[in-house]
PDB file of C-alpha atoms in Angstrom:
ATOM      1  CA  UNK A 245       1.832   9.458  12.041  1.00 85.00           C
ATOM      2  CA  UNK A 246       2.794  10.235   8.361  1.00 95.00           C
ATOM      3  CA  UNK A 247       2.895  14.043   7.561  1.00 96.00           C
ATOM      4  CA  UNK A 248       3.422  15.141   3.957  1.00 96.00           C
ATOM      5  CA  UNK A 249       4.391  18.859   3.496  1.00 96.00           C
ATOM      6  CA  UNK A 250       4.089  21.048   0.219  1.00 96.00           C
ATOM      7  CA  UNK A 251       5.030  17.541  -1.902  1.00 96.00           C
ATOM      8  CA  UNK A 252       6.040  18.903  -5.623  1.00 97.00           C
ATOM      9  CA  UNK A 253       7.534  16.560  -8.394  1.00 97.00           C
ATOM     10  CA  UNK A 254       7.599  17.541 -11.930  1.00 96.00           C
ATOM     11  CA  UNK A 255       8.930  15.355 -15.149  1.00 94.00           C
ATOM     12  CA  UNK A 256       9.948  17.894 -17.485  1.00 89.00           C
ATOM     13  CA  UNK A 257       7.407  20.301 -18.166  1.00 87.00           C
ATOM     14  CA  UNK A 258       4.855  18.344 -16.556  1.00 93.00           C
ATOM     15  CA  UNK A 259       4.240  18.868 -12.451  1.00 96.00           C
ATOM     16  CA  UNK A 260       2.428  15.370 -11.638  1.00 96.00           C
ATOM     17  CA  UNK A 261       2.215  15.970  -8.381  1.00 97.00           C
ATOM     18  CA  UNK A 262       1.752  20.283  -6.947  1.00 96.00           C
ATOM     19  CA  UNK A 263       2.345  21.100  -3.510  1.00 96.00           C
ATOM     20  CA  UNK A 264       0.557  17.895  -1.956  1.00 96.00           C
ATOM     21  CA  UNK A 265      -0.138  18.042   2.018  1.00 97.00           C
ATOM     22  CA  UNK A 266      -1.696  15.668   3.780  1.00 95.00           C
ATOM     23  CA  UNK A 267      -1.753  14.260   7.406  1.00 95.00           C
ATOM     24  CA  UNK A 268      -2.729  11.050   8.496  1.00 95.00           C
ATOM     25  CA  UNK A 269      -2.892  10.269  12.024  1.00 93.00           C
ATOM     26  CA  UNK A 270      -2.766   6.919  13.593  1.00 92.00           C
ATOM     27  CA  UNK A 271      -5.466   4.319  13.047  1.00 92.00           C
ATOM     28  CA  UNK A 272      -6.271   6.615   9.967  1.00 95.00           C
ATOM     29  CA  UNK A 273      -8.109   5.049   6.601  1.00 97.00           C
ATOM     30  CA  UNK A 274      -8.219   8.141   4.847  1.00 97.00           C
ATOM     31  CA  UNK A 275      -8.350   8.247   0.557  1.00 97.00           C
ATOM     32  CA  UNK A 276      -6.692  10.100  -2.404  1.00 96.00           C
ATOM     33  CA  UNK A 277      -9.409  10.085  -5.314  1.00 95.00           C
ATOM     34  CA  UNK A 278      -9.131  11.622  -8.726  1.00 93.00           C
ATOM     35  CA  UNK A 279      -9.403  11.510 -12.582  1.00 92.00           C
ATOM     36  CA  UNK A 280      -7.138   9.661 -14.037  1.00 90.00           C
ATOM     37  CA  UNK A 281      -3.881  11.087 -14.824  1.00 90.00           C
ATOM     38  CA  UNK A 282      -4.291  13.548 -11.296  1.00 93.00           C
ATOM     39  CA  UNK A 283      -1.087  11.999  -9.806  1.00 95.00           C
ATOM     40  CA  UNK A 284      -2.419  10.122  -7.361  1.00 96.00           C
ATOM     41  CA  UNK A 285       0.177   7.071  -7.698  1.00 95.00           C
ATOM     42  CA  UNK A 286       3.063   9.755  -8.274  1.00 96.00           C
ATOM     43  CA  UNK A 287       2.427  10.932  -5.043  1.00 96.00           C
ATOM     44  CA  UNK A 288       2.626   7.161  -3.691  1.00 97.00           C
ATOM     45  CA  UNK A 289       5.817   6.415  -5.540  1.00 96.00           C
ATOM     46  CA  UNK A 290       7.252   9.601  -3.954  1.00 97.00           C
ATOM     47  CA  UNK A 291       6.321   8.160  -0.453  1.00 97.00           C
ATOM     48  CA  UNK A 292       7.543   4.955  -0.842  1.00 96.00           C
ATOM     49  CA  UNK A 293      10.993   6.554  -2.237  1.00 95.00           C
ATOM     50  CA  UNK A 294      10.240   5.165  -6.033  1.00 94.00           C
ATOM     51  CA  UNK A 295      10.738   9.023  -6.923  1.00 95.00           C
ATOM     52  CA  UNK A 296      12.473  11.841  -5.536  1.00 95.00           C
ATOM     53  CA  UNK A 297      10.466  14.914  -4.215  1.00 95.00           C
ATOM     54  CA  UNK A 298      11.795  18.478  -6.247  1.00 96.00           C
ATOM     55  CA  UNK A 299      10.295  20.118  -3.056  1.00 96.00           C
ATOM     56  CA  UNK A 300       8.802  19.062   0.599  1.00 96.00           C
ATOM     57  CA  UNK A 301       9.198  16.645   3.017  1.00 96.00           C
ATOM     58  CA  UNK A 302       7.433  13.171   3.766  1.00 97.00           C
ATOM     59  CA  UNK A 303       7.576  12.744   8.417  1.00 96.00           C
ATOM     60  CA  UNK A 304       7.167   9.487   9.396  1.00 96.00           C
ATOM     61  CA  UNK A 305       6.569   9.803  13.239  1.00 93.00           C
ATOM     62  CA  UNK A 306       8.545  13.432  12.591  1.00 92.00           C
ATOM     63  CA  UNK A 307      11.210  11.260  11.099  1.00 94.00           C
ATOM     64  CA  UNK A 308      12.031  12.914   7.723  1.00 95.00           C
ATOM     65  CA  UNK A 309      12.042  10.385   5.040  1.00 95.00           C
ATOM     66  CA  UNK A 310      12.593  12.516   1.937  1.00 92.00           C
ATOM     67  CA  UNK A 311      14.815  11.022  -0.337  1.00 87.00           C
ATOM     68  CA  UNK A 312      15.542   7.665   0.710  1.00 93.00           C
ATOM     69  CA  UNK A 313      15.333   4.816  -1.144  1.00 94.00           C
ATOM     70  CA  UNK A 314      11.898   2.181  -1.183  1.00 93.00           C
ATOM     71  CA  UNK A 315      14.110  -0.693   1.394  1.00 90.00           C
ATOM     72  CA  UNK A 316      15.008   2.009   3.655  1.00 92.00           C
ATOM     73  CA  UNK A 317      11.389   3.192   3.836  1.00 95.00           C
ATOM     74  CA  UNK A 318      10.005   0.031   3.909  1.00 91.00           C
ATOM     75  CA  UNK A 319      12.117  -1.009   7.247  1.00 89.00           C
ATOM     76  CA  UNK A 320      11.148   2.633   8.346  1.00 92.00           C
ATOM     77  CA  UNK A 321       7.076   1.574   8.588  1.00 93.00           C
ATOM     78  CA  UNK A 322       5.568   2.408   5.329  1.00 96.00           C
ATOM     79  CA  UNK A 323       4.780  -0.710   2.816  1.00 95.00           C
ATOM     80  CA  UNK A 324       2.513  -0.772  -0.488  1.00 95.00           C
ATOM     81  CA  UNK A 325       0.400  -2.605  -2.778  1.00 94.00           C
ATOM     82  CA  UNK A 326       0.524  -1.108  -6.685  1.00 90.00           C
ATOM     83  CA  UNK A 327      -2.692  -0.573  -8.692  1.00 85.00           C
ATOM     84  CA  UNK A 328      -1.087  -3.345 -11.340  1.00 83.00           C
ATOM     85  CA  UNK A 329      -0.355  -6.481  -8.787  1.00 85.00           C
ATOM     86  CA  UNK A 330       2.976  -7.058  -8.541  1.00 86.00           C
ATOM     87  CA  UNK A 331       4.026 -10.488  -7.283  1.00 91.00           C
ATOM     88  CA  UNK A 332       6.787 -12.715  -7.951  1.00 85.00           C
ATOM     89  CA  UNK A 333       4.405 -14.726 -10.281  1.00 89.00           C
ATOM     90  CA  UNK A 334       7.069 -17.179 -11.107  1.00 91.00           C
ATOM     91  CA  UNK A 335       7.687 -18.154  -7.439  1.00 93.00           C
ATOM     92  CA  UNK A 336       5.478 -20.279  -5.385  1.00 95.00           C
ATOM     93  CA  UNK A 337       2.713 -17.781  -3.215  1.00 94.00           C
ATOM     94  CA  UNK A 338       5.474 -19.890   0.070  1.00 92.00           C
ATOM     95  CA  UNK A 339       8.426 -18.000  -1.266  1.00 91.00           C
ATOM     96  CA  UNK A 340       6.467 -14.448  -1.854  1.00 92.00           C
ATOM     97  CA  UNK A 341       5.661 -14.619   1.657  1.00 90.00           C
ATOM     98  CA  UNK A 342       8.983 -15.446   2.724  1.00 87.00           C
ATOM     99  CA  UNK A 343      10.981 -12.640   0.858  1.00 85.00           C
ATOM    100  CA  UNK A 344       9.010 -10.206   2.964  1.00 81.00           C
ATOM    101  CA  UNK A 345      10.209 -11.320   6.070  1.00 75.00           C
ATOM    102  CA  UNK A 346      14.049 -11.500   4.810  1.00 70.00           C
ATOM    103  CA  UNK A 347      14.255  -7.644   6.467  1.00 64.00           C
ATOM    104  CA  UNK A 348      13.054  -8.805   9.710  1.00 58.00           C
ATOM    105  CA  UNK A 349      15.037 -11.952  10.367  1.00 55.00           C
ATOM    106  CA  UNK A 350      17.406 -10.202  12.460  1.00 54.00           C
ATOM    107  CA  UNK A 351      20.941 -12.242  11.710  1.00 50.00           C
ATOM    108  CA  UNK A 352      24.028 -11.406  10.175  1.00 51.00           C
ATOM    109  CA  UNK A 353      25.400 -12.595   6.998  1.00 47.00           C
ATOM    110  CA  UNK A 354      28.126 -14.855   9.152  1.00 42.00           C
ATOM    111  CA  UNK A 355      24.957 -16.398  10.403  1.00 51.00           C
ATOM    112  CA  UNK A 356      23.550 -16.977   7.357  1.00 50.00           C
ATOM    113  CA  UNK A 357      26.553 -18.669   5.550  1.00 49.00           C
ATOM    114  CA  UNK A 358      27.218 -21.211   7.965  1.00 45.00           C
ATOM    115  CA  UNK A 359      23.334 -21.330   9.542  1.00 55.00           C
ATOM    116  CA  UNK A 360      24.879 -20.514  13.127  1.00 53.00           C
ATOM    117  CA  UNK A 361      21.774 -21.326  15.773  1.00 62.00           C
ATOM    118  CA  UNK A 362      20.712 -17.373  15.031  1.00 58.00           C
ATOM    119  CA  UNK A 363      20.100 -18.059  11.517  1.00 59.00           C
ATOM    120  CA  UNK A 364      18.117 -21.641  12.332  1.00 66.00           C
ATOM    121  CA  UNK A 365      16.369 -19.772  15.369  1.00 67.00           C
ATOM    122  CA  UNK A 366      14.943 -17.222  13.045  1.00 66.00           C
ATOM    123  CA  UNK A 367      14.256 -19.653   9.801  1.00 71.00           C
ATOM    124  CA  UNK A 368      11.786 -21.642  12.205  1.00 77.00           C
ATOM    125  CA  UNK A 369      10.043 -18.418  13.573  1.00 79.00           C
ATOM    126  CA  UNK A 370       9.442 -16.948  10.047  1.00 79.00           C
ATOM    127  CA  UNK A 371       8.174 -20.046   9.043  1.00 83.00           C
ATOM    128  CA  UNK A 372       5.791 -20.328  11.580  1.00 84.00           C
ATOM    129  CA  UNK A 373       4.273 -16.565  10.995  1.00 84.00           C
ATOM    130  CA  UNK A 374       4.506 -17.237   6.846  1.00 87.00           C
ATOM    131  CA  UNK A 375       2.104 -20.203   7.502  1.00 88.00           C
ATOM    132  CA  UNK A 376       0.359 -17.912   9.957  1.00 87.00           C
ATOM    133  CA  UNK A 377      -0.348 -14.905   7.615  1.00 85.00           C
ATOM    134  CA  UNK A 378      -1.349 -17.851   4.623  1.00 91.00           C
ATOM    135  CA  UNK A 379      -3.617 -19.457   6.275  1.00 91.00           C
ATOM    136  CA  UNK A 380      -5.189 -15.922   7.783  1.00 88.00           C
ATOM    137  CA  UNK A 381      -5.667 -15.000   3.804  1.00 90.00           C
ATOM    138  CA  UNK A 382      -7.101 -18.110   3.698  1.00 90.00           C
ATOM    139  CA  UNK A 383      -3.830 -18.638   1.174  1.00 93.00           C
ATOM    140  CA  UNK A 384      -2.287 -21.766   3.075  1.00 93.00           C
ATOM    141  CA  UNK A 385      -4.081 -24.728   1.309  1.00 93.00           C
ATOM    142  CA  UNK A 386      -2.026 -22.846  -2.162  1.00 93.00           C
ATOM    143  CA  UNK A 387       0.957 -22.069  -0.754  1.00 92.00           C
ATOM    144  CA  UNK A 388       2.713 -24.381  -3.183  1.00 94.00           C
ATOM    145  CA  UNK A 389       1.574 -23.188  -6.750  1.00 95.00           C
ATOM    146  CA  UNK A 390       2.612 -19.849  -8.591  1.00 96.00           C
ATOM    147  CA  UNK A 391       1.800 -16.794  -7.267  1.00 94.00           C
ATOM    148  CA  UNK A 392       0.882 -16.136 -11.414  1.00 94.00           C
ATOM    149  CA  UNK A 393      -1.927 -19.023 -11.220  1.00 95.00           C
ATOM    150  CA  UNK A 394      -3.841 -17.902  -8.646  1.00 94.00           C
ATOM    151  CA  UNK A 395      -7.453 -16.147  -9.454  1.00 91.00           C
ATOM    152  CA  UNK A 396      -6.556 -12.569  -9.326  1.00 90.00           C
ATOM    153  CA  UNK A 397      -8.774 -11.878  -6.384  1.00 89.00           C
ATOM    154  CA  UNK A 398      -6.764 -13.861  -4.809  1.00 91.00           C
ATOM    155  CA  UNK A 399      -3.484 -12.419  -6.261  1.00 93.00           C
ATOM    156  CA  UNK A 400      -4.582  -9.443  -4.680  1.00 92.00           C
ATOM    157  CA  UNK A 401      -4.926 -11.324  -1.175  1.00 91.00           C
ATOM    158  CA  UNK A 402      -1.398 -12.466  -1.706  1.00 94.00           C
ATOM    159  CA  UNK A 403      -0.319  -9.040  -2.327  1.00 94.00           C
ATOM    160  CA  UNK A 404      -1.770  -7.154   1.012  1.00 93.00           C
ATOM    161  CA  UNK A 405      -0.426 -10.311   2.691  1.00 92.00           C
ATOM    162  CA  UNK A 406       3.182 -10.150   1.697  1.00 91.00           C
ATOM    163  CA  UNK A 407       2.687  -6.058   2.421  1.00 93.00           C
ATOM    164  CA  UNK A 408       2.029  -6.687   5.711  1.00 92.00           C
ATOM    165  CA  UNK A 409       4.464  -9.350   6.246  1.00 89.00           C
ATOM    166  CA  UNK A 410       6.807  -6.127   6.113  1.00 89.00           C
ATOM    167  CA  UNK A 411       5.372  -5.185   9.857  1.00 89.00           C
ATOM    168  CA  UNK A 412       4.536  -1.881   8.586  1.00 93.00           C
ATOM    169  CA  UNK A 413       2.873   1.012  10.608  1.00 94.00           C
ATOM    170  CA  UNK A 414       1.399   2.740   7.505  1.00 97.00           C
ATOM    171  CA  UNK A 415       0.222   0.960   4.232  1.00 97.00           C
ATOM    172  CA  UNK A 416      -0.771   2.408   0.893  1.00 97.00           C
ATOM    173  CA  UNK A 417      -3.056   0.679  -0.947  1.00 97.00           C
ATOM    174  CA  UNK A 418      -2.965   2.108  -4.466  1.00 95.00           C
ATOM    175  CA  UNK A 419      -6.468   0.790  -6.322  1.00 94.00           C
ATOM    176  CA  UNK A 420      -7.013  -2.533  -4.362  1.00 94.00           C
ATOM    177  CA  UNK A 421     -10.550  -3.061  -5.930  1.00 93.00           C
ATOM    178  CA  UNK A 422      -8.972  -2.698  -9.431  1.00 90.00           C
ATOM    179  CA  UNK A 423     -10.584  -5.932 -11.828  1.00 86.00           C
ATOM    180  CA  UNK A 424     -13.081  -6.722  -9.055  1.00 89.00           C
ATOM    181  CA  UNK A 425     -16.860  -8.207  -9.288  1.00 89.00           C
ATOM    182  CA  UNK A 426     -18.868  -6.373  -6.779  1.00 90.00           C
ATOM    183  CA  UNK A 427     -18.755  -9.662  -4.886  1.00 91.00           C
ATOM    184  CA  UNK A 428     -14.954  -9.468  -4.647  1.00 90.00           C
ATOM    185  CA  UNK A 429     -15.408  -5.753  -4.001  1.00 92.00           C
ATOM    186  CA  UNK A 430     -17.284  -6.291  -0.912  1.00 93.00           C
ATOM    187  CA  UNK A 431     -15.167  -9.370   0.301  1.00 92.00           C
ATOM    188  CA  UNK A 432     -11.845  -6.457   0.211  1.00 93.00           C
ATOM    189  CA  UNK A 433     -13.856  -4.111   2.204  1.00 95.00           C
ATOM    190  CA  UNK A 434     -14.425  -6.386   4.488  1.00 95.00           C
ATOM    191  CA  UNK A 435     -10.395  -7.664   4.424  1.00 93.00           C
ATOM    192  CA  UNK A 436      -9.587  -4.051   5.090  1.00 95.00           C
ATOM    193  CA  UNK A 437     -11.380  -3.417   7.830  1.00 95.00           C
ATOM    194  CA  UNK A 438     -10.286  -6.251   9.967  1.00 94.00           C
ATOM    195  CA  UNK A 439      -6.453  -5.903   8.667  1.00 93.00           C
ATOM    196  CA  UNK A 440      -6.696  -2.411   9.981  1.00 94.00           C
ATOM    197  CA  UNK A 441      -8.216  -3.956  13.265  1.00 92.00           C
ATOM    198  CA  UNK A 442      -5.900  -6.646  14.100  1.00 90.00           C
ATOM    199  CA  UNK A 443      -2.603  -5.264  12.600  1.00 89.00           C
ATOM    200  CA  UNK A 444      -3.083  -1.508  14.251  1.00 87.00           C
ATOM    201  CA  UNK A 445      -2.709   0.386  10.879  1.00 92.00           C
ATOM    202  CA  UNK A 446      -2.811   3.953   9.524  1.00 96.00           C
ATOM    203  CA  UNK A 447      -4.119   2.938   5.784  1.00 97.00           C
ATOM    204  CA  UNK A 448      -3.789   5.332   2.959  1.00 97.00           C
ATOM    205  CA  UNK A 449      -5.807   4.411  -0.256  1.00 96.00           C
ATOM    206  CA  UNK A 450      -5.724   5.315  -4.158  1.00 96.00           C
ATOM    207  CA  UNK A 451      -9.617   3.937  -5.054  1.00 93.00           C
ATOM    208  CA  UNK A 452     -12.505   4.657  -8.416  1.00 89.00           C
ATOM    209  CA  UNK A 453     -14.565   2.602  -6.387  1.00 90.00           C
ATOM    210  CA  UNK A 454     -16.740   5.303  -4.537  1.00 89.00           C
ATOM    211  CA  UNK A 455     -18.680   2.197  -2.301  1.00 90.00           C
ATOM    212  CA  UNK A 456     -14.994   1.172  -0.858  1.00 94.00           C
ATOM    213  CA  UNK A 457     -13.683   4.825  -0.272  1.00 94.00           C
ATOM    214  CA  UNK A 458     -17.360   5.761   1.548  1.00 94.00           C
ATOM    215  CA  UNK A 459     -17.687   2.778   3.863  1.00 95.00           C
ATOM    216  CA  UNK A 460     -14.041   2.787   4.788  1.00 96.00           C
ATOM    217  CA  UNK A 461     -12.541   6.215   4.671  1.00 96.00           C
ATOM    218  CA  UNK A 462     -13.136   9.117   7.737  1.00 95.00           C
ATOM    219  CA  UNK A 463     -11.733  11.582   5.386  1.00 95.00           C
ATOM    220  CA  UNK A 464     -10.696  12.177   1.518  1.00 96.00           C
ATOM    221  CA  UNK A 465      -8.395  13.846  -0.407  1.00 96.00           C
ATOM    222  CA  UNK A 466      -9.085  14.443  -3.791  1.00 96.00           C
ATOM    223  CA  UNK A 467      -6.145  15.791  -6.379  1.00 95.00           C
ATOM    224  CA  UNK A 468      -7.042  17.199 -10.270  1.00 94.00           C
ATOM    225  CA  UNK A 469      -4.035  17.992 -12.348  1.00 93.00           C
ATOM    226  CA  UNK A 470      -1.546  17.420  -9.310  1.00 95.00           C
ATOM    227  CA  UNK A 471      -3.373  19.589  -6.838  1.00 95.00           C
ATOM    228  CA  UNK A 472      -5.623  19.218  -4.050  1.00 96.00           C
ATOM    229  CA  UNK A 473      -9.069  20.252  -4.829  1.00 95.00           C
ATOM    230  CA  UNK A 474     -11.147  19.502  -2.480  1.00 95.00           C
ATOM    231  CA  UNK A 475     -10.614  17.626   1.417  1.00 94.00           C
ATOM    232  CA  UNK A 476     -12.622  16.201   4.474  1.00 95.00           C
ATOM    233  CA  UNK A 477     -15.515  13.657   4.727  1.00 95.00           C
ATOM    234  CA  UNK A 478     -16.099  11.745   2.007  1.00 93.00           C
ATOM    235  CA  UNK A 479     -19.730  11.801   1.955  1.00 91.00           C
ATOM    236  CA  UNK A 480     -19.375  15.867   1.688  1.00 92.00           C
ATOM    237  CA  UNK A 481     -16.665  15.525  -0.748  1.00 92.00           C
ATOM    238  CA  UNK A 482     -17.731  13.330  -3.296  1.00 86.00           C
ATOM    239  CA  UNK A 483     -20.798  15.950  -3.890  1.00 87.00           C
ATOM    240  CA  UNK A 484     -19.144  19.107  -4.173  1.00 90.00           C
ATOM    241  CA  UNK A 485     -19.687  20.597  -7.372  1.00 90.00           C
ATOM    242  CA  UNK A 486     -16.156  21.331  -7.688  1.00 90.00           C
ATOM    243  CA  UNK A 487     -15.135  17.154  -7.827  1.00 90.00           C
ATOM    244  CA  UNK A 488     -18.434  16.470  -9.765  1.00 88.00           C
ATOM    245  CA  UNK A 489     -16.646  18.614 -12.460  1.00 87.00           C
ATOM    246  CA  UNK A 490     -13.181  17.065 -12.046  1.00 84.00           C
ATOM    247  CA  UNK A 491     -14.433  14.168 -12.615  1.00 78.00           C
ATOM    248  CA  UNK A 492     -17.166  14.338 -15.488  1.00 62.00           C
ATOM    249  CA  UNK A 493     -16.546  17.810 -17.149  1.00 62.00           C
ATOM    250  CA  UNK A 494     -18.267  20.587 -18.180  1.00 50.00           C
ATOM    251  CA  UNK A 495     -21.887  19.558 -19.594  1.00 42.00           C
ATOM    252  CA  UNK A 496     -21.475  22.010 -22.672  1.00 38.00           C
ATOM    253  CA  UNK A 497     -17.987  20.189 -23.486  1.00 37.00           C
ATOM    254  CA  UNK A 498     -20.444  17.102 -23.899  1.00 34.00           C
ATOM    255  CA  UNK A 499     -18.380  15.258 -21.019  1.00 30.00           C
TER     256      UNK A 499
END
């Protein structure tokens, strides 16, 4: 479903992210690990058309998707959580929900201005699925405070929600079990799973959790200064000597 080919971005001297490839087929949870600073998220924002790619190409169902902007790829299939939650924190966790489903309400601006029976039509339906995706986050009983007052595990919740409220085909989670207890840890693994079951996604996830990337992930990725290192089960992965290293250093270098 999403095919990335020979990805390269650099920011001046710097190339954060060095001829990534990577396939993910559908119903896919497969994960990007690495140190920090590996490029991980780069390669995310370059997906999700925050950056442009110096070199490859990003297929989206063989649709080529290099170089458009984050709306246009986000109506093409692909939405996104960020590592740092980013909600409308001064709007009620209602209206969060709501401006998701603004690019699937399917009127015209005519419509709009003078709420023609489209426009009404459509209001009513995307009401009915907002209190429908709330209440399946267990989010509905809030739905009138501040997206910025609610516990950040649930902030998080609120987040996936609103992602999926986009109708994608692929999401990227980019460090969902950031700030989490191991009791919210467990509750997201669980989340995921039956979000990938009921909404028929291809998941792609940035994770330092090793628990969430081994019980969820068929297959792993992981990247080291911009470049794949090492690929394929996780279990496998996560004990090559190779990643070991990446990770914790040499032992003389007293890492």
């Amino acid at each position: 479903m999403l095919k990335i080919e020979n990805l390269t971005r650099s920011f001046g001297g710097l190339t954060a992210v060095d001829d990534l490839s990577l396939h993910l087929e559908t119903g896919d949870i497969q994960g990007i690990i690495g140190p920090n600073g590996a490029g991980k998220t780069t390669a995310f924002n370059l997906i999700t058309g925050i950056y442009r790619p110096d070199q490859g190409r990003i297929l989206l169902d063989g649709q080529d998707l290099s170089g458009l902007t984050s709306d246009v790829i986000s109506r093409r299939g692909i939405a996104r959580t960020f590592q740092n939650i980013r909600l409308f924190g001064k709007m009620t966790v209602w209206d969060n929900i709501i401006t998701a489903f603004h690019q699937r309400m399917g009127h015209g601006f005519w419509d709009a201005v003078f709420h023609l029976p489209l426009f009404k039509s459509r209001e009513r339906e995307v009401c009915k699925e907002s209190l429908a995706f709330l209440e399946r986050f267990g989010l509905a009983e809030r739905r009138n405070e501040l997206a910025e007052n609610l516990p950040y595990g649930e902030q998080r919740r609120l987040e996936i929600a609103r992602a999926l409220a986009t109708n994608p085909r692929v999401l990227l989670l980019d460090e969902p079990a950031a700030g989490m207890n191991p009791t919210e840890v467990e509750g997201l693994i669980g989340l995921i799973r039956d979000i990938h079951r009921e909404f028929d996604l291809s998941i792609l996830l940035i994770e330092h959790h090793m628990p969430v990337v081994l019980k969820l992930c068929n297959r792993v990725q992981v990247m080291d200064f911009g470049r794949t290192i090492a690929a394929g089960d996780p279990h496998e992965v996560t004990g090559d000597p190779v990643v070991i290293k990446a990770y914790l250093g040499d032992e003389e270098d007293g890492l």
